[in-house]
Short mmCIF file of C-alpha atoms in Angstrom, two decimals:
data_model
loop_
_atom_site.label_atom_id
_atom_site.label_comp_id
_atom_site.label_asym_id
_atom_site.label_seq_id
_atom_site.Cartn_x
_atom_site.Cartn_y
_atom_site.Cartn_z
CA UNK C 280 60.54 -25.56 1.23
CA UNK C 281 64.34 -26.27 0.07
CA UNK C 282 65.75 -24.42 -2.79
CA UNK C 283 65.33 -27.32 -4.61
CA UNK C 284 61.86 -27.65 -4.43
CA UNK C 285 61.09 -24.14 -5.53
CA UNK C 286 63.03 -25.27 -9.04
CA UNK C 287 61.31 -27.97 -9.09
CA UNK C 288 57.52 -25.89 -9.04
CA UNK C 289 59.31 -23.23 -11.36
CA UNK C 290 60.27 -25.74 -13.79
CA UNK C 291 56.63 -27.30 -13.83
CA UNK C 292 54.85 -23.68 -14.46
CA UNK C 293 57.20 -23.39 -17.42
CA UNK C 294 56.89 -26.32 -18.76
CA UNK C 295 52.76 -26.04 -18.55
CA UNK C 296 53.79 -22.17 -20.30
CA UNK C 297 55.66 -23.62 -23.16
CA UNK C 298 53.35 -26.79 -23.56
CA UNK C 299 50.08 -24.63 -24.12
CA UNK C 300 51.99 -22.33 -26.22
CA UNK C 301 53.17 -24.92 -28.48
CA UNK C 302 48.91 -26.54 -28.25
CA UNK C 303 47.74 -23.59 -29.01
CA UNK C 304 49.86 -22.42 -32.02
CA UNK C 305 49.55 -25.94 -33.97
CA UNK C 306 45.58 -25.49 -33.55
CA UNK C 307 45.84 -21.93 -34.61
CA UNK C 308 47.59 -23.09 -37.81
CA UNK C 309 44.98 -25.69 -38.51
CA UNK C 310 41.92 -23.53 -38.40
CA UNK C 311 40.97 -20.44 -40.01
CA UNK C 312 38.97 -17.47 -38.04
CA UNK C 313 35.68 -19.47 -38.40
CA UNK C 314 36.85 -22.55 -36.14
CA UNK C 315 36.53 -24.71 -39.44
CA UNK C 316 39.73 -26.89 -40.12
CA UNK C 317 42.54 -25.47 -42.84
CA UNK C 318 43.00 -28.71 -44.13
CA UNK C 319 38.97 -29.70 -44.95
CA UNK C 320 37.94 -26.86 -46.78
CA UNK C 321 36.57 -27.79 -50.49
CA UNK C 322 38.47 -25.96 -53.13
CA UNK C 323 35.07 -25.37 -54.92
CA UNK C 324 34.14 -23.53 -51.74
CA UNK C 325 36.78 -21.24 -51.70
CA UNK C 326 36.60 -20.08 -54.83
CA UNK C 327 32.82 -19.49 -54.64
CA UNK C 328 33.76 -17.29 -51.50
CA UNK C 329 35.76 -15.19 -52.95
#
């Protein structure tokens, strides 16, 4: 393998790395410890919860 081809398979791995980081922060923002979504909770719900 040429030196250019190991860049090449280094520069894939990070770009998987920093694509599933990115994934996996957006749907950790949109859902709360349950798995249900942020954004479709009832406000009526919450405030019975708490």
């Amino acid at each position: 393998m040429s030196f250019g081809d190991i860049l090449y398979v280094i520069a894939i791995f990070l770009f998987a790395y920093i694509t599933f980081g990115i994934v996996r922060g957006y749907f950790k923002s949109k859902f709360d410890d349950e798995g249900r979504r942020i954004d479709m909770i009832d406000e009526d719900e919450e405030e019975k919860k708490d």
